[in-house]
Tab-separated table of C-alpha atoms in Angstrom:
chain	number	residue	atom	x	y	z
A	1	MET	CA	65.486	42.483	30.163
A	2	PRO	CA	67.771	41.422	32.865
A	3	ILE	CA	69.186	43.868	35.451
A	4	GLU	CA	72.648	43.695	34.259
A	5	GLU	CA	71.793	44.580	31.062
A	6	SER	CA	69.538	47.067	31.960
A	7	LYS	CA	71.818	49.021	33.644
A	8	ASN	CA	73.620	49.460	30.735
A	9	ILE	CA	71.457	51.699	29.237
A	10	ASP	CA	72.256	55.103	27.942
A	11	ILE	CA	69.532	57.583	29.385
A	12	THR	CA	71.301	60.665	27.840
A	13	PRO	CA	68.948	61.045	25.066
A	14	TYR	CA	66.373	60.275	26.896
A	15	ILE	CA	66.392	63.885	29.263
A	16	ASP	CA	64.850	67.351	28.591
A	17	HIS	CA	66.987	69.492	30.503
A	18	SER	CA	65.430	71.168	32.614
A	19	LEU	CA	65.437	74.803	33.702
A	20	LEU	CA	61.819	75.966	35.364
A	21	GLY	CA	62.380	77.739	38.677
A	22	ASN	CA	61.290	80.927	39.988
A	23	ALA	CA	65.514	81.786	40.257
A	24	ALA	CA	66.136	80.888	37.087
A	25	THR	CA	69.547	83.523	35.814
A	26	PRO	CA	70.547	83.515	31.440
A	27	ALA	CA	73.651	82.302	32.781
A	28	MET	CA	71.918	79.246	34.255
A	29	VAL	CA	70.502	78.749	30.789
A	30	GLU	CA	73.654	79.382	28.669
A	31	GLN	CA	74.997	76.784	31.254
A	32	TRP	CA	72.410	74.393	30.805
A	33	CYS	CA	72.095	74.626	27.164
A	34	GLN	CA	75.808	74.355	26.901
A	35	GLU	CA	75.168	71.127	29.119
A	36	ALA	CA	72.351	69.543	27.266
A	37	GLU	CA	75.013	69.610	23.825
A	38	ARG	CA	77.847	68.035	25.305
A	39	PHE	CA	76.288	65.756	26.681
A	40	GLY	CA	73.711	64.738	24.075
A	41	PHE	CA	70.505	66.030	25.792
A	42	ALA	CA	67.532	65.849	23.956
A	43	ALA	CA	66.414	68.810	24.629
A	44	VAL	CA	66.827	71.993	26.846
A	45	CYS	CA	63.228	72.895	28.986
A	46	VAL	CA	62.878	76.296	30.172
A	47	ASN	CA	60.287	78.855	30.960
A	48	PRO	CA	58.863	81.414	28.244
A	49	CYS	CA	60.950	84.454	29.217
A	50	TYR	CA	63.931	82.296	27.755
A	51	VAL	CA	62.681	80.588	24.325
A	52	ARG	CA	64.831	83.467	22.297
A	53	GLN	CA	67.731	83.078	24.431
A	54	VAL	CA	67.831	79.202	23.703
A	55	THR	CA	67.520	79.256	20.216
A	56	SER	CA	69.659	81.676	19.800
A	57	LEU	CA	72.575	79.409	21.907
A	58	LEU	CA	70.770	76.347	20.013
A	59	HIS	CA	70.276	76.540	16.811
A	60	SER	CA	70.522	74.465	13.946
A	61	ARG	CA	72.214	72.172	16.867
A	62	LYS	CA	70.933	68.684	18.228
A	63	PRO	CA	68.676	69.411	21.614
A	64	GLN	CA	65.128	70.138	20.898
A	65	ILE	CA	64.078	73.474	22.027
A	66	CYS	CA	61.314	73.241	24.819
A	67	THR	CA	59.296	75.320	26.762
A	68	VAL	CA	56.396	75.087	28.922
A	69	ILE	CA	52.820	76.435	28.316
A	70	GLY	CA	49.932	78.102	31.471
A	71	PHE	CA	52.906	76.292	33.902
A	72	PRO	CA	52.087	74.780	36.675
A	73	SER	CA	48.513	75.338	37.202
A	74	GLY	CA	46.778	74.791	33.618
A	75	ALA	CA	44.345	77.095	34.827
A	76	THR	CA	45.346	80.489	32.425
A	77	THR	CA	42.568	80.893	29.909
A	78	THR	CA	43.042	79.473	26.535
A	79	ALA	CA	43.930	82.643	24.776
A	80	THR	CA	45.946	82.995	27.686
A	81	LYS	CA	47.236	79.582	26.544
A	82	LEU	CA	47.521	80.449	22.700
A	83	TYR	CA	48.751	83.423	22.782
A	84	GLU	CA	51.469	81.986	25.171
A	85	ALA	CA	52.305	79.217	23.044
A	86	GLN	CA	52.440	81.319	19.843
A	87	GLU	CA	55.163	83.516	20.739
A	88	ALA	CA	57.319	80.972	21.413
A	89	ALA	CA	56.950	79.138	18.157
A	90	GLU	CA	57.881	82.630	17.072
A	91	ASN	CA	60.815	82.955	19.065
A	92	GLY	CA	61.928	79.206	18.525
A	93	ALA	CA	60.422	76.858	20.602
A	94	GLN	CA	59.910	73.337	19.114
A	95	GLU	CA	58.215	71.413	21.766
A	96	LEU	CA	55.606	72.418	24.230
A	97	ASP	CA	55.030	71.216	27.579
A	98	VAL	CA	51.010	72.472	27.969
A	99	VAL	CA	49.799	71.598	31.975
A	100	ILE	CA	46.260	70.610	30.648
A	101	ASN	CA	43.009	72.557	32.888
A	102	ILE	CA	42.835	69.583	35.436
A	103	GLY	CA	39.862	71.578	37.095
A	104	TRP	CA	38.242	71.765	34.119
A	105	LEU	CA	38.693	68.093	33.579
A	106	LYS	CA	37.305	67.343	36.870
A	107	ALA	CA	34.158	69.584	36.489
A	108	GLY	CA	33.255	67.317	32.699
A	109	LYS	CA	34.136	69.896	30.449
A	110	VAL	CA	35.548	67.057	28.894
A	111	ASP	CA	35.176	69.881	25.285
A	112	ASP	CA	37.082	72.622	26.768
A	113	VAL	CA	40.154	70.763	27.458
A	114	HIS	CA	40.326	68.961	24.099
A	115	ARG	CA	39.226	72.028	22.381
A	116	GLU	CA	42.395	74.094	24.335
A	117	ILE	CA	44.818	71.291	23.388
A	118	GLY	CA	43.826	70.756	19.808
A	119	GLU	CA	44.230	74.705	19.321
A	120	ILE	CA	47.396	74.644	20.098
A	121	CYS	CA	48.354	71.476	18.172
A	122	GLU	CA	46.898	73.489	15.564
A	123	SER	CA	47.798	76.759	15.670
A	124	THR	CA	51.914	75.893	16.329
A	125	GLY	CA	52.019	72.641	14.371
A	126	LEU	CA	54.521	71.874	16.850
A	127	ALA	CA	55.303	68.605	19.165
A	128	VAL	CA	52.805	68.983	22.271
A	129	LYS	CA	53.746	67.320	25.332
A	130	ALA	CA	50.280	67.569	27.504
A	131	ILE	CA	50.713	67.983	30.958
A	132	LEU	CA	48.301	65.799	32.871
A	133	GLU	CA	49.225	67.117	36.672
A	134	MET	CA	48.363	62.691	37.495
A	135	SER	CA	48.736	62.882	41.249
A	136	LEU	CA	45.765	65.157	41.032
A	137	LEU	CA	43.991	62.348	39.173
A	138	THR	CA	41.975	59.588	39.714
A	139	PRO	CA	42.330	56.290	38.269
A	140	SER	CA	39.281	57.115	35.432
A	141	GLU	CA	40.380	60.740	35.621
A	142	LYS	CA	44.132	59.434	33.983
A	143	GLU	CA	42.229	57.379	31.549
A	144	LEU	CA	40.753	60.101	30.604
A	145	ALA	CA	43.286	62.886	29.641
A	146	ALA	CA	45.322	61.085	28.072
A	147	GLN	CA	42.350	59.762	25.482
A	148	ILE	CA	41.626	63.327	25.101
A	149	CYS	CA	45.006	64.567	24.662
A	150	MET	CA	45.799	62.005	22.430
A	151	GLU	CA	42.443	62.863	20.579
A	152	ALA	CA	43.156	66.138	20.448
A	153	GLY	CA	46.708	65.460	18.980
A	154	ALA	CA	49.033	65.729	21.331
A	155	ARG	CA	52.439	64.091	20.818
A	156	MET	CA	53.034	63.271	24.030
A	157	LEU	CA	51.875	62.677	27.629
A	158	LYS	CA	53.633	64.270	30.498
A	159	THR	CA	52.975	62.941	33.899
A	160	GLY	CA	53.499	66.253	35.567
A	161	THR	CA	54.759	69.484	36.446
A	162	GLY	CA	56.714	68.180	39.497
A	163	TRP	CA	55.072	70.417	41.641
A	164	ALA	CA	52.620	68.893	42.870
A	165	GLY	CA	54.619	65.036	43.291
A	166	ALA	CA	56.491	63.393	41.685
A	167	VAL	CA	56.401	60.924	39.075
A	168	THR	CA	55.753	57.284	39.816
A	169	VAL	CA	56.664	53.841	37.637
A	170	GLU	CA	53.028	52.779	37.663
A	171	ASP	CA	52.062	55.729	36.305
A	172	VAL	CA	54.326	55.527	33.482
A	173	ARG	CA	53.340	52.037	32.829
A	174	PHE	CA	48.945	52.732	32.617
A	175	LEU	CA	50.166	55.292	30.533
A	176	LYS	CA	52.407	52.721	28.170
A	177	ASP	CA	49.561	50.442	28.876
A	178	LEU	CA	46.996	52.794	27.695
A	179	THR	CA	48.637	54.582	24.449
A	180	LYS	CA	49.426	50.887	23.303
A	181	ASP	CA	53.452	53.405	22.077
A	182	GLN	CA	51.359	55.268	19.935
A	183	ILE	CA	52.608	58.224	21.029
A	184	GLY	CA	55.179	59.403	22.572
A	185	ILE	CA	55.410	59.167	27.364
A	186	LYS	CA	57.985	62.350	29.692
A	187	ALA	CA	58.203	61.170	32.938
A	188	ALA	CA	58.717	64.214	35.015
A	189	GLY	CA	58.880	65.247	39.015
A	190	GLY	CA	61.487	63.895	41.611
A	191	ILE	CA	63.756	62.379	39.254
A	192	ARG	CA	67.024	62.324	40.495
A	193	THR	CA	69.207	58.791	40.272
A	194	HIS	CA	70.194	56.883	37.871
A	195	THR	CA	68.317	53.738	38.911
A	196	GLN	CA	65.108	56.068	39.094
A	197	ALA	CA	65.620	56.644	35.530
A	198	VAL	CA	66.774	53.048	33.983
A	199	GLU	CA	62.728	52.346	35.588
A	200	LEU	CA	61.432	54.723	34.080
A	201	ILE	CA	62.807	54.206	30.368
A	202	LEU	CA	61.868	49.804	31.141
A	203	ALA	CA	58.520	51.219	32.588
A	204	GLY	CA	58.011	53.187	29.156
A	205	ALA	CA	59.233	56.194	29.204
A	206	THR	CA	60.936	58.166	26.183
A	207	ARG	CA	61.740	61.039	27.286
A	208	LEU	CA	62.874	62.223	31.253
A	209	GLY	CA	61.808	65.930	32.425
A	210	THR	CA	64.819	66.533	34.696
A	211	SER	CA	67.472	69.152	35.987
A	212	TRP	CA	69.044	66.842	38.228
A	213	GLY	CA	70.826	64.920	34.694
A	214	ILE	CA	74.077	66.348	35.231
A	215	ASP	CA	73.974	64.936	38.835
A	216	ILE	CA	72.384	61.593	37.058
A	217	LEU	CA	75.278	60.757	35.088
A	218	LYS	CA	77.737	62.132	37.866
A	219	GLN	CA	76.791	58.898	39.415
A	220	ARG	CA	76.313	56.812	37.212
A	221	GLU	CA	80.473	56.791	36.403
A	222	ARG	CA	80.493	56.634	40.056
A	223	GLU	CA	78.318	53.131	40.317
A	224	SER	CA	80.084	51.925	37.166
A	225	LYS	CA	83.739	52.882	39.010
A	226	ALA	CA	82.189	51.088	42.352
A	227	GLY	CA	81.763	47.794	40.024
A	228	SER	CA	84.526	47.877	37.980
């Protein structure tokens, strides 16, 4: 795609408007929901304690209701993750960003990783985005993690939590080549500029997890005015 044409990509339907900080308040959650609806973002992603609030605010509206499971380490027990996922589903969540157990993956406990993701997918019936935390993995581990999660029923692969490093275009392109468009790819971690967002979409991202969505759109607006 030509450079000038790529600048015209509308990034709004790709954005998961994320509010996952420790200090997030109910007032901030309400603001995030209002912004997501107003701008047409794909989803609002919040911590589990706020799923019920988001459900009441976005019921029957366009943005999807997303929460995180086993966040950010992925090292809680399978039973804990299952309970957390099932409770989120009961509270109205439509999408679950689930952190895989990275220690299990590195230790070769492939069946355990597969079983955990599979049980969450099956027990909730929701769209699961498996968080791979790619900044912590070797190339062979990235490929293994992606294959396990695809086979287990995940509908999307997410590059990372954002707590262990920023997303790279290379990692998105790696997943794009590996998955061959069989499932979605969510890029997350350090996405703060319009240029970054466009580059990640061109590399293959179908979702962008960021808490900077509004700033990115304002930045794009300023750039458009400056170039006109």
